[in-house]
PDB file of C-alpha atoms in Angstrom:
ATOM      1  CA  LEU A   1     -75.854  11.083  21.226  1.00  0.00           C
ATOM      2  CA  SER A   2     -77.979  12.773  18.607  1.00  0.00           C
ATOM      3  CA  LEU A   3     -75.087  14.871  17.338  1.00  0.00           C
ATOM      4  CA  ILE A   4     -72.925  11.778  16.885  1.00  0.00           C
ATOM      5  CA  ALA A   5     -75.635  10.073  14.850  1.00  0.00           C
ATOM      6  CA  LYS A   6     -76.186  13.201  12.739  1.00  0.00           C
ATOM      7  CA  ALA A   7     -72.479  13.626  12.092  1.00  0.00           C
ATOM      8  CA  PHE A   8     -71.492  10.045  11.381  1.00  0.00           C
ATOM      9  CA  ILE A   9     -74.471   7.887  10.347  1.00  0.00           C
ATOM     10  CA  SER A  10     -76.092   8.188   6.920  1.00  0.00           C
ATOM     11  CA  LYS A  11     -78.969   6.223   5.451  1.00  0.00           C
ATOM     12  CA  GLY A  12     -78.089   2.550   5.166  1.00  0.00           C
ATOM     13  CA  GLU A  13     -74.953   2.770   7.296  1.00  0.00           C
ATOM     14  CA  GLU A  14     -74.656   0.714  10.464  1.00  0.00           C
ATOM     15  CA  SER A  15     -74.342   1.048  14.190  1.00  0.00           C
ATOM     16  CA  ILE A  16     -73.310  -1.856  16.353  1.00  0.00           C
ATOM     17  CA  ILE A  17     -75.257  -1.906  19.602  1.00  0.00           C
ATOM     18  CA  PRO A  18     -74.932  -4.401  22.452  1.00  0.00           C
ATOM     19  CA  GLU A  19     -78.242  -5.839  23.519  1.00  0.00           C
ATOM     20  CA  ILE A  20     -79.252  -4.936  26.383  1.00  0.00           C
ATOM     21  CA  THR A  21     -78.140  -1.318  26.789  1.00  0.00           C
ATOM     22  CA  PHE A  22     -79.335   2.287  26.786  1.00  0.00           C
ATOM     23  CA  GLY A  23     -82.201   2.610  24.288  1.00  0.00           C
ATOM     24  CA  TRP A  24     -81.279   5.994  22.871  1.00  0.00           C
ATOM     25  CA  TYR A  25     -78.572   4.472  20.637  1.00  0.00           C
ATOM     26  CA  GLU A  26     -81.246   2.632  18.685  1.00  0.00           C
ATOM     27  CA  SER A  27     -83.400   5.727  18.415  1.00  0.00           C
ATOM     28  CA  VAL A  28     -80.708   8.055  17.053  1.00  0.00           C
ATOM     29  CA  THR A  29     -79.455   5.423  14.601  1.00  0.00           C
ATOM     30  CA  LEU A  30     -82.936   4.873  13.197  1.00  0.00           C
ATOM     31  CA  GLN A  31     -83.615   8.624  13.028  1.00  0.00           C
ATOM     32  CA  MET A  32     -80.693   8.914  10.617  1.00  0.00           C
ATOM     33  CA  GLY A  33     -81.881   6.009   8.480  1.00  0.00           C
ATOM     34  CA  GLY A  34     -79.155   3.769   9.836  1.00  0.00           C
ATOM     35  CA  LYS A  35     -79.286   0.039  10.342  1.00  0.00           C
ATOM     36  CA  ILE A  36     -78.571  -1.677  13.631  1.00  0.00           C
ATOM     37  CA  GLU A  37     -76.375  -4.687  14.163  1.00  0.00           C
ATOM     38  CA  TRP A  38     -77.472  -6.052  17.557  1.00  0.00           C
ATOM     39  CA  VAL A  39     -74.906  -8.055  19.535  1.00  0.00           C
ATOM     40  CA  PRO A  40     -76.240 -10.084  22.483  1.00  0.00           C
ATOM     41  CA  LEU A  41     -74.536  -9.807  25.843  1.00  0.00           C
ATOM     42  CA  LYS A  42     -72.373 -12.712  26.951  1.00  0.00           C
ATOM     43  CA  GLU A  43     -72.582 -13.505  30.664  1.00  0.00           C
ATOM     44  CA  HIS A  44     -74.166 -10.057  31.215  1.00  0.00           C
ATOM     45  CA  LYS A  45     -71.232  -8.266  29.551  1.00  0.00           C
ATOM     46  CA  MET A  46     -70.634  -6.782  26.123  1.00  0.00           C
ATOM     47  CA  ASP A  47     -69.248  -9.484  23.841  1.00  0.00           C
ATOM     48  CA  LEU A  48     -66.344  -7.553  22.359  1.00  0.00           C
ATOM     49  CA  ASP A  49     -65.144 -10.443  20.188  1.00  0.00           C
ATOM     50  CA  GLU A  50     -68.575 -10.705  18.617  1.00  0.00           C
ATOM     51  CA  ILE A  51     -68.753  -6.931  18.160  1.00  0.00           C
ATOM     52  CA  LYS A  52     -65.397  -7.011  16.319  1.00  0.00           C
ATOM     53  CA  SER A  53     -66.634  -9.850  14.102  1.00  0.00           C
ATOM     54  CA  ARG A  54     -69.657  -7.755  13.050  1.00  0.00           C
ATOM     55  CA  ILE A  55     -67.622  -4.746  11.862  1.00  0.00           C
ATOM     56  CA  ASN A  56     -67.877  -4.319   8.090  1.00  0.00           C
ATOM     57  CA  GLN A  57     -67.521  -1.623   5.427  1.00  0.00           C
ATOM     58  CA  ASN A  58     -70.899  -0.117   6.441  1.00  0.00           C
ATOM     59  CA  THR A  59     -70.102   0.148  10.156  1.00  0.00           C
ATOM     60  CA  ARG A  60     -69.843   3.767  11.292  1.00  0.00           C
ATOM     61  CA  VAL A  61     -70.462   3.751  15.060  1.00  0.00           C
ATOM     62  CA  ILE A  62     -70.097   1.252  17.907  1.00  0.00           C
ATOM     63  CA  TRP A  63     -72.127   2.319  20.940  1.00  0.00           C
ATOM     64  CA  MET A  64     -70.699   1.153  24.275  1.00  0.00           C
ATOM     65  CA  CYS A  65     -72.215   2.185  27.583  1.00  0.00           C
ATOM     66  CA  ASN A  66     -69.507   1.669  30.214  1.00  0.00           C
ATOM     67  CA  PRO A  67     -70.696   0.864  32.888  1.00  0.00           C
ATOM     68  CA  ASN A  68     -73.550  -0.582  30.909  1.00  0.00           C
ATOM     69  CA  ASN A  69     -77.017   0.801  31.567  1.00  0.00           C
ATOM     70  CA  PRO A  70     -79.164  -0.904  32.839  1.00  0.00           C
ATOM     71  CA  ILE A  71     -76.987  -3.979  33.527  1.00  0.00           C
ATOM     72  CA  GLY A  72     -74.194  -2.329  35.552  1.00  0.00           C
ATOM     73  CA  THR A  73     -71.315  -4.462  34.248  1.00  0.00           C
ATOM     74  CA  PHE A  74     -68.256  -2.725  32.826  1.00  0.00           C
ATOM     75  CA  ILE A  75     -65.306  -3.301  30.521  1.00  0.00           C
ATOM     76  CA  ASN A  76     -61.952  -3.051  32.282  1.00  0.00           C
ATOM     77  CA  GLU A  77     -59.051  -1.048  30.875  1.00  0.00           C
ATOM     78  CA  ALA A  78     -56.968  -3.963  29.578  1.00  0.00           C
ATOM     79  CA  THR A  79     -59.953  -5.501  27.785  1.00  0.00           C
ATOM     80  CA  LEU A  80     -60.992  -2.148  26.319  1.00  0.00           C
ATOM     81  CA  LYS A  81     -57.479  -1.440  24.998  1.00  0.00           C
ATOM     82  CA  ASN A  82     -57.312  -4.891  23.445  1.00  0.00           C
ATOM     83  CA  PHE A  83     -60.650  -4.233  21.729  1.00  0.00           C
ATOM     84  CA  LEU A  84     -59.762  -0.738  20.498  1.00  0.00           C
ATOM     85  CA  LYS A  85     -56.528  -1.844  18.845  1.00  0.00           C
ATOM     86  CA  ASP A  86     -58.552  -4.074  16.500  1.00  0.00           C
ATOM     87  CA  VAL A  87     -61.246  -1.544  15.570  1.00  0.00           C
ATOM     88  CA  PRO A  88     -60.644   0.192  12.220  1.00  0.00           C
ATOM     89  CA  LYS A  89     -59.716   3.859  12.653  1.00  0.00           C
ATOM     90  CA  ASP A  90     -62.662   4.996  10.509  1.00  0.00           C
ATOM     91  CA  VAL A  91     -65.186   3.438  12.917  1.00  0.00           C
ATOM     92  CA  ILE A  92     -66.271   5.667  15.810  1.00  0.00           C
ATOM     93  CA  VAL A  93     -66.356   3.987  19.220  1.00  0.00           C
ATOM     94  CA  VAL A  94     -68.652   5.865  21.577  1.00  0.00           C
ATOM     95  CA  LEU A  95     -67.808   5.288  25.236  1.00  0.00           C
ATOM     96  CA  ASP A  96     -70.920   6.464  27.026  1.00  0.00           C
ATOM     97  CA  GLU A  97     -69.737   6.937  30.607  1.00  0.00           C
ATOM     98  CA  ALA A  98     -72.897   8.327  32.189  1.00  0.00           C
ATOM     99  CA  TYR A  99     -72.183   6.256  35.305  1.00  0.00           C
ATOM    100  CA  TYR A 100     -68.387   6.439  35.418  1.00  0.00           C
ATOM    101  CA  GLU A 101     -68.377   8.311  38.748  1.00  0.00           C
ATOM    102  CA  PHE A 102     -69.953   5.238  40.340  1.00  0.00           C
ATOM    103  CA  ALA A 103     -67.341   2.797  38.991  1.00  0.00           C
ATOM    104  CA  ASP A 104     -64.966   2.364  41.920  1.00  0.00           C
ATOM    105  CA  ASP A 105     -63.104  -0.684  40.619  1.00  0.00           C
ATOM    106  CA  LEU A 106     -59.399   0.070  40.018  1.00  0.00           C
ATOM    107  CA  SER A 107     -59.528  -1.744  36.664  1.00  0.00           C
ATOM    108  CA  TYR A 108     -62.130   0.696  35.288  1.00  0.00           C
ATOM    109  CA  PRO A 109     -60.521   2.477  32.309  1.00  0.00           C
ATOM    110  CA  ASP A 110     -59.158   5.995  32.309  1.00  0.00           C
ATOM    111  CA  SER A 111     -60.733   6.617  28.924  1.00  0.00           C
ATOM    112  CA  ILE A 112     -59.439  10.167  28.553  1.00  0.00           C
ATOM    113  CA  LYS A 113     -55.870   8.835  28.521  1.00  0.00           C
ATOM    114  CA  LEU A 114     -56.917   6.378  25.797  1.00  0.00           C
ATOM    115  CA  LEU A 115     -57.490   9.324  23.453  1.00  0.00           C
ATOM    116  CA  GLU A 116     -53.725   9.608  23.063  1.00  0.00           C
ATOM    117  CA  ASP A 117     -53.610   6.273  21.220  1.00  0.00           C
ATOM    118  CA  TYR A 118     -57.168   5.914  19.903  1.00  0.00           C
ATOM    119  CA  LYS A 119     -58.359   9.021  18.057  1.00  0.00           C
ATOM    120  CA  ASN A 120     -61.596   7.310  16.969  1.00  0.00           C
ATOM    121  CA  ILE A 121     -63.218   7.290  20.419  1.00  0.00           C
ATOM    122  CA  ILE A 122     -65.768   9.760  21.697  1.00  0.00           C
ATOM    123  CA  ILE A 123     -66.289   9.808  25.453  1.00  0.00           C
ATOM    124  CA  LEU A 124     -69.658  10.973  26.733  1.00  0.00           C
ATOM    125  CA  ARG A 125     -70.370  12.059  30.284  1.00  0.00           C
ATOM    126  CA  THR A 126     -73.321  13.720  31.966  1.00  0.00           C
ATOM    127  CA  PHE A 127     -74.472  15.846  34.855  1.00  0.00           C
ATOM    128  CA  SER A 128     -77.654  13.730  34.991  1.00  0.00           C
ATOM    129  CA  LYS A 129     -76.569  10.991  37.362  1.00  0.00           C
ATOM    130  CA  VAL A 130     -73.992  12.057  39.935  1.00  0.00           C
ATOM    131  CA  TYR A 131     -75.222  15.671  40.078  1.00  0.00           C
ATOM    132  CA  GLY A 132     -78.931  14.790  39.917  1.00  0.00           C
ATOM    133  CA  LEU A 133     -79.665  17.024  36.938  1.00  0.00           C
ATOM    134  CA  ALA A 134     -81.371  14.480  34.656  1.00  0.00           C
ATOM    135  CA  SER A 135     -84.271  16.712  33.657  1.00  0.00           C
ATOM    136  CA  LEU A 136     -81.877  19.380  32.379  1.00  0.00           C
ATOM    137  CA  ARG A 137     -80.377  17.080  29.702  1.00  0.00           C
ATOM    138  CA  LEU A 138     -76.826  18.340  30.154  1.00  0.00           C
ATOM    139  CA  GLY A 139     -73.899  16.242  29.057  1.00  0.00           C
ATOM    140  CA  TYR A 140     -70.547  16.685  27.390  1.00  0.00           C
ATOM    141  CA  GLY A 141     -68.243  14.903  25.012  1.00  0.00           C
ATOM    142  CA  ILE A 142     -64.495  14.439  25.012  1.00  0.00           C
ATOM    143  CA  ALA A 143     -62.825  13.536  21.740  1.00  0.00           C
ATOM    144  CA  ASP A 144     -60.095  14.355  19.269  1.00  0.00           C
ATOM    145  CA  SER A 145     -60.494  17.890  17.912  1.00  0.00           C
ATOM    146  CA  GLU A 146     -61.204  16.562  14.405  1.00  0.00           C
ATOM    147  CA  PHE A 147     -64.260  14.665  15.613  1.00  0.00           C
ATOM    148  CA  ILE A 148     -65.432  17.593  17.731  1.00  0.00           C
ATOM    149  CA  SER A 149     -65.332  19.754  14.585  1.00  0.00           C
ATOM    150  CA  TYR A 150     -67.706  17.313  12.845  1.00  0.00           C
ATOM    151  CA  LEU A 151     -70.103  17.550  15.783  1.00  0.00           C
ATOM    152  CA  TYR A 152     -70.063  21.346  15.661  1.00  0.00           C
ATOM    153  CA  LYS A 153     -71.140  21.204  12.012  1.00  0.00           C
ATOM    154  CA  VAL A 154     -74.439  19.512  12.962  1.00  0.00           C
ATOM    155  CA  LYS A 155     -75.025  21.178  16.346  1.00  0.00           C
ATOM    156  CA  GLU A 156     -77.923  23.574  16.683  1.00  0.00           C
ATOM    157  CA  PRO A 157     -76.826  27.093  17.694  1.00  0.00           C
ATOM    158  CA  ILE A 158     -78.666  26.900  21.023  1.00  0.00           C
ATOM    159  CA  ASN A 159     -78.697  23.370  22.397  1.00  0.00           C
ATOM    160  CA  VAL A 160     -78.126  23.896  26.146  1.00  0.00           C
ATOM    161  CA  ASN A 161     -80.425  26.238  28.033  1.00  0.00           C
ATOM    162  CA  MET A 162     -79.294  28.777  30.620  1.00  0.00           C
ATOM    163  CA  VAL A 163     -80.841  26.917  33.586  1.00  0.00           C
ATOM    164  CA  ALA A 164     -78.804  23.805  32.727  1.00  0.00           C
ATOM    165  CA  GLN A 165     -75.621  25.839  32.379  1.00  0.00           C
ATOM    166  CA  VAL A 166     -76.100  27.579  35.745  1.00  0.00           C
ATOM    167  CA  ALA A 167     -76.927  24.259  37.446  1.00  0.00           C
ATOM    168  CA  ALA A 168     -73.824  22.625  35.975  1.00  0.00           C
ATOM    169  CA  LEU A 169     -71.548  25.416  37.193  1.00  0.00           C
ATOM    170  CA  ALA A 170     -73.119  25.268  40.662  1.00  0.00           C
ATOM    171  CA  SER A 171     -72.617  21.487  40.725  1.00  0.00           C
ATOM    172  CA  LEU A 172     -68.962  21.819  39.844  1.00  0.00           C
ATOM    173  CA  ASP A 173     -68.491  24.370  42.610  1.00  0.00           C
ATOM    174  CA  ASP A 174     -70.130  22.144  45.241  1.00  0.00           C
ATOM    175  CA  GLN A 175     -68.245  18.831  45.134  1.00  0.00           C
ATOM    176  CA  GLU A 176     -69.178  17.928  48.731  1.00  0.00           C
ATOM    177  CA  ILE A 177     -72.811  17.279  47.800  1.00  0.00           C
ATOM    178  CA  LYS A 178     -71.780  14.860  45.024  1.00  0.00           C
TER     179      LYS A 178
END
């Protein structure tokens, strides 16, 4: 999350953030001197029409937690595709999927496949929830190689410690415990 803000948000530029959602989006936007365009939830879900209406020339990032934390609602694949087709290609849409392993509804999007058609999305996942490694702060991003290159430009040389790396590898090897 911090790398995305560092790479894509400059002073005075905007993030669009649904309200209520994960608080870190606000924090990283403000750390970069960005402004926040809050969009209230509609019937406990992200109001994608309202989010689209708030996009302007200063919009750099749209933060979308799917399933939404702490609400638990999610955007289905058809709705997400319909939304993405209307988002300008120079606006980054962050799909924070920290809880995607718990979304068992068949309409939940296969966001990795969406990368084929929507190069402006960054998918975030974590070992924190399903693997129980929250204190190790280990996550990963999936995106078009161009966007990954921007993230590498602002990444600190050592940003994941050895304990987290060993725990992640052990988690991947032991899928029965998940």
